[in-house]
Tab-separated table of C-alpha atoms in Angstrom:
chain	number	residue	atom	x	y	z
A	22	MET	CA	15.364	10.311	20.063
A	23	TRP	CA	13.321	12.801	17.988
A	24	ASP	CA	12.661	16.594	18.119
A	25	LYS	CA	9.436	17.229	19.581
A	26	ARG	CA	9.227	20.518	17.870
A	27	VAL	CA	9.123	18.588	14.558
A	28	VAL	CA	7.102	15.479	15.189
A	29	GLU	CA	4.742	14.253	17.967
A	30	LYS	CA	4.788	10.342	18.916
A	31	ILE	CA	1.342	8.917	18.646
A	32	ASP	CA	1.929	5.275	19.326
A	33	ALA	CA	4.781	2.706	19.611
A	34	VAL	CA	5.144	-1.107	19.177
A	35	LEU	CA	8.231	-3.105	20.335
A	36	GLY	CA	8.889	-6.547	19.012
A	37	SER	CA	11.834	-9.018	19.087
A	38	TYR	CA	13.448	-7.434	15.808
A	39	VAL	CA	11.420	-4.344	15.326
A	40	ALA	CA	10.883	-1.173	17.138
A	41	ALA	CA	8.113	0.952	15.515
A	42	CYS	CA	6.635	4.448	16.258
A	43	SER	CA	3.785	6.352	14.651
A	44	PHE	CA	4.378	10.071	14.339
A	45	LYS	CA	2.499	13.284	13.521
A	46	ASN	CA	4.372	16.248	11.810
A	47	VAL	CA	4.032	19.480	13.827
A	48	ALA	CA	4.255	21.659	10.786
A	49	ASN	CA	1.625	19.937	8.379
A	50	GLY	CA	-0.142	17.268	10.515
A	51	LEU	CA	0.948	14.416	8.391
A	52	VAL	CA	0.868	11.121	10.045
A	53	TRP	CA	3.455	8.485	9.240
A	54	ALA	CA	5.158	5.544	10.695
A	55	PHE	CA	8.923	4.471	11.101
A	56	ALA	CA	10.303	1.078	12.044
A	57	GLY	CA	13.914	0.417	13.088
A	58	VAL	CA	14.919	-3.138	12.326
A	59	TYR	CA	17.711	-5.367	13.744
A	60	GLY	CA	17.686	-8.618	11.819
A	61	PRO	CA	18.484	-12.054	13.411
A	62	ASN	CA	21.926	-13.609	12.405
A	63	ARG	CA	20.572	-17.093	12.133
A	64	VAL	CA	19.118	-17.851	8.649
A	65	ASN	CA	16.363	-20.058	10.093
A	66	SER	CA	15.076	-17.053	12.152
A	67	ARG	CA	14.787	-14.678	9.162
A	68	ARG	CA	11.187	-15.512	8.388
A	69	LEU	CA	10.384	-14.625	11.865
A	70	LEU	CA	11.500	-11.059	11.067
A	71	TRP	CA	9.333	-10.755	7.972
A	72	GLU	CA	6.381	-12.232	10.018
A	73	GLU	CA	6.912	-9.713	12.722
A	74	LEU	CA	7.534	-6.681	10.572
A	75	ALA	CA	4.361	-7.324	8.378
A	76	GLY	CA	2.457	-7.733	11.638
A	77	VAL	CA	3.761	-4.335	12.949
A	78	MET	CA	2.981	-2.718	9.569
A	79	SER	CA	-0.657	-3.973	9.830
A	80	CYS	CA	-1.057	-2.014	13.114
A	81	TRP	CA	-1.290	1.428	11.332
A	82	ASP	CA	-2.625	2.294	7.887
A	83	MET	CA	-0.295	5.147	6.988
A	84	PRO	CA	2.867	6.046	5.083
A	85	TRP	CA	5.879	3.829	6.201
A	86	CYS	CA	9.577	4.187	6.375
A	87	ILE	CA	11.639	1.178	7.555
A	88	GLY	CA	15.299	1.069	8.165
A	89	GLY	CA	18.116	-0.710	9.923
A	90	ASP	CA	20.437	-3.785	9.743
A	91	PHE	CA	18.395	-6.430	8.079
A	92	ASN	CA	21.374	-8.757	8.325
A	93	VAL	CA	20.454	-10.119	4.711
A	94	THR	CA	21.327	-9.109	1.202
A	95	LEU	CA	18.739	-8.717	-1.361
A	96	TYR	CA	20.821	-9.542	-4.451
A	97	PRO	CA	24.037	-11.825	-4.833
A	98	SER	CA	25.978	-8.708	-6.095
A	99	GLU	CA	25.528	-7.097	-2.675
A	100	ARG	CA	28.069	-9.492	-1.119
A	101	SER	CA	31.799	-9.751	-1.933
A	102	ARG	CA	32.274	-13.353	-0.947
A	103	GLY	CA	31.114	-16.216	1.363
A	104	VAL	CA	27.988	-18.347	1.270
A	105	TYR	CA	24.636	-16.849	0.597
A	106	SER	CA	21.104	-18.438	0.563
A	107	ARG	CA	19.005	-17.689	-2.519
A	108	ALA	CA	16.107	-18.803	-0.497
A	109	THR	CA	16.751	-16.047	1.947
A	110	MET	CA	17.068	-13.394	-0.691
A	111	ARG	CA	14.040	-14.620	-2.297
A	112	ASP	CA	12.025	-14.241	0.934
A	113	PHE	CA	13.406	-10.723	1.453
A	114	GLY	CA	12.304	-9.724	-2.071
A	115	GLU	CA	8.860	-11.268	-1.645
A	116	PHE	CA	8.440	-9.444	1.624
A	117	ILE	CA	9.227	-6.142	-0.167
A	118	SER	CA	6.792	-6.849	-2.968
A	119	GLU	CA	3.887	-8.211	-0.798
A	120	GLN	CA	4.101	-5.161	1.502
A	121	GLY	CA	4.213	-2.621	-1.424
A	122	LEU	CA	7.662	-1.357	-0.395
A	123	MET	CA	10.346	0.312	-2.430
A	124	ASP	CA	14.096	-0.246	-2.218
A	125	LEU	CA	15.669	3.257	-2.640
A	126	PRO	CA	18.780	4.005	-4.696
A	127	LEU	CA	21.893	4.030	-2.752
A	128	VAL	CA	24.376	6.722	-3.283
A	129	GLY	CA	28.019	5.939	-2.660
A	130	GLU	CA	29.591	2.588	-2.070
A	131	ILE	CA	27.370	-0.402	-2.213
A	132	SER	CA	28.713	-1.968	0.994
A	133	THR	CA	27.317	-0.924	4.391
A	134	TRP	CA	29.182	-3.529	6.454
A	135	SER	CA	32.833	-4.878	6.101
A	136	ASN	CA	35.675	-6.514	7.766
A	137	SER	CA	39.163	-7.071	6.721
A	138	ARG	CA	38.132	-10.117	4.510
A	139	SER	CA	34.798	-9.316	2.856
A	140	TRP	CA	31.893	-6.804	2.499
A	141	SER	CA	28.045	-6.804	2.335
A	142	ARG	CA	25.096	-4.575	1.883
A	143	LEU	CA	23.147	-5.345	5.057
A	144	ASP	CA	21.773	-1.994	5.949
A	145	ARG	CA	19.184	-0.042	4.101
A	146	PHE	CA	15.846	1.981	4.057
A	147	LEU	CA	12.525	0.782	2.611
A	148	VAL	CA	9.529	2.921	2.008
A	149	SER	CA	5.910	2.528	1.204
A	150	THR	CA	4.638	3.960	-2.159
A	151	ASP	CA	2.486	6.525	-0.231
A	152	TRP	CA	5.718	7.613	1.690
A	153	GLU	CA	7.316	8.220	-1.786
A	154	VAL	CA	4.221	10.299	-2.887
A	155	VAL	CA	4.922	12.706	0.073
A	156	HIS	CA	8.686	12.627	-0.484
A	157	PRO	CA	9.097	12.017	-4.337
A	158	ASP	CA	12.845	12.698	-4.421
A	159	LEU	CA	14.271	10.037	-2.145
A	160	ARG	CA	17.561	8.462	-1.895
A	161	GLN	CA	19.733	6.827	0.695
A	162	LYS	CA	23.373	7.918	1.145
A	163	ARG	CA	26.196	5.831	2.568
A	164	MET	CA	28.153	7.948	5.032
A	165	LEU	CA	31.820	7.506	6.185
A	166	ARG	CA	32.399	4.546	8.305
A	167	VAL	CA	34.282	5.569	11.536
A	168	CYS	CA	34.261	3.234	14.456
A	169	SER	CA	31.945	0.436	13.555
A	170	ASP	CA	32.023	-2.410	11.029
A	171	HIS	CA	28.731	-0.969	9.695
A	172	ALA	CA	28.562	2.374	7.743
A	173	PRO	CA	25.776	4.788	8.734
A	174	ILE	CA	23.156	5.502	5.972
A	175	MET	CA	21.362	8.885	5.689
A	176	LEU	CA	17.915	8.962	4.134
A	177	GLU	CA	17.629	12.202	2.159
A	178	CYS	CA	14.111	13.166	1.451
A	179	ASN	CA	14.894	16.256	-0.924
A	180	PRO	CA	18.363	15.622	-2.288
A	181	PHE	CA	17.556	17.404	-5.644
A	182	SER	CA	17.738	21.194	-5.458
A	183	GLY	CA	16.598	21.730	-9.009
A	184	GLY	CA	16.013	20.288	-12.325
A	185	LYS	CA	13.475	17.653	-13.624
A	186	ARG	CA	12.364	14.873	-11.283
A	187	PRO	CA	13.635	11.432	-12.479
A	188	PHE	CA	11.168	8.983	-13.942
A	189	LYS	CA	10.333	6.036	-11.751
A	190	PHE	CA	8.406	2.861	-12.555
A	191	GLU	CA	7.618	0.235	-9.974
A	192	ASN	CA	6.945	-3.402	-11.113
A	193	MET	CA	4.293	-3.927	-8.568
A	194	TRP	CA	2.129	-1.493	-10.503
A	195	LEU	CA	1.687	-4.226	-13.063
A	196	LYS	CA	-0.266	-6.232	-10.422
A	197	ALA	CA	-2.810	-3.683	-9.973
A	198	GLU	CA	-5.968	-4.520	-11.719
A	199	GLY	CA	-6.750	-2.606	-14.867
A	200	PHE	CA	-3.289	-0.940	-14.883
A	201	VAL	CA	-2.132	-2.178	-18.224
A	202	ASP	CA	-5.542	-1.199	-19.802
A	203	LYS	CA	-5.338	2.313	-18.371
A	204	VAL	CA	-1.759	2.728	-19.751
A	205	ARG	CA	-2.916	1.443	-23.245
A	206	SER	CA	-5.876	3.914	-23.277
A	207	TRP	CA	-3.673	6.703	-22.237
A	208	TRP	CA	-1.080	5.839	-24.963
A	209	ALA	CA	-4.025	5.675	-27.518
A	210	SER	CA	-5.477	9.066	-26.552
A	211	TYR	CA	-2.404	11.126	-27.430
A	212	ASP	CA	-2.576	12.872	-30.730
A	213	PHE	CA	0.746	14.332	-32.017
A	214	HIS	CA	1.881	15.115	-35.610
A	215	GLY	CA	5.320	14.900	-37.143
A	216	THR	CA	7.845	12.246	-37.871
A	217	PRO	CA	7.472	8.692	-36.291
A	218	SER	CA	10.478	9.469	-34.039
A	219	TYR	CA	9.033	12.774	-32.936
A	220	ILE	CA	5.511	11.236	-32.281
A	221	LEU	CA	7.173	8.516	-30.211
A	222	SER	CA	9.202	10.932	-28.258
A	223	LYS	CA	6.258	13.174	-27.446
A	224	LYS	CA	4.002	10.221	-26.491
A	225	LEU	CA	6.651	8.799	-24.079
A	226	GLN	CA	6.997	12.258	-22.649
A	227	ALA	CA	3.236	12.580	-22.236
A	228	LEU	CA	2.687	9.130	-20.694
A	229	LYS	CA	5.581	9.798	-18.131
């Protein structure tokens, strides 16, 4: 399932909804983990998925990449029709926040599953912030759906061939103790001269 010339498997964990492996890159020795997810169809079993996945992630303190069919949407806009549970979406969002994960931009159509009547975004990649530090230019790309009701998704770790890196801000940074004070001190330390609009522009550039 993986190229041994590229990565070496260190350990593995298999659960009811999650299959996870920790790896070591052959080229640079980086240790990281991947979890493949197949979420339950029953609403009352979804919390078992979050509990299991959180438990698996606690096994290894390293950068994480998680992907698969979660069988749940994160936002109402990710479903064309039908009944959805706000509590289920809230639980999904809280899991992402509590585990310090990032929901990556999706390039292409928003739907990853569809039939003749409706569509939903059930499949996605989530990564930890330390994974994003190693691979700063990340995005997930919806591929062409061929013979399944699910469209495959490719995780691109270096999709930008050139140019400036896009600015990113994570809401969970606001929960870090002292973060706001640190940003305030950085902002106050910048000293530029010129028109008010010029000074604001240069301060924003420096803060970024």
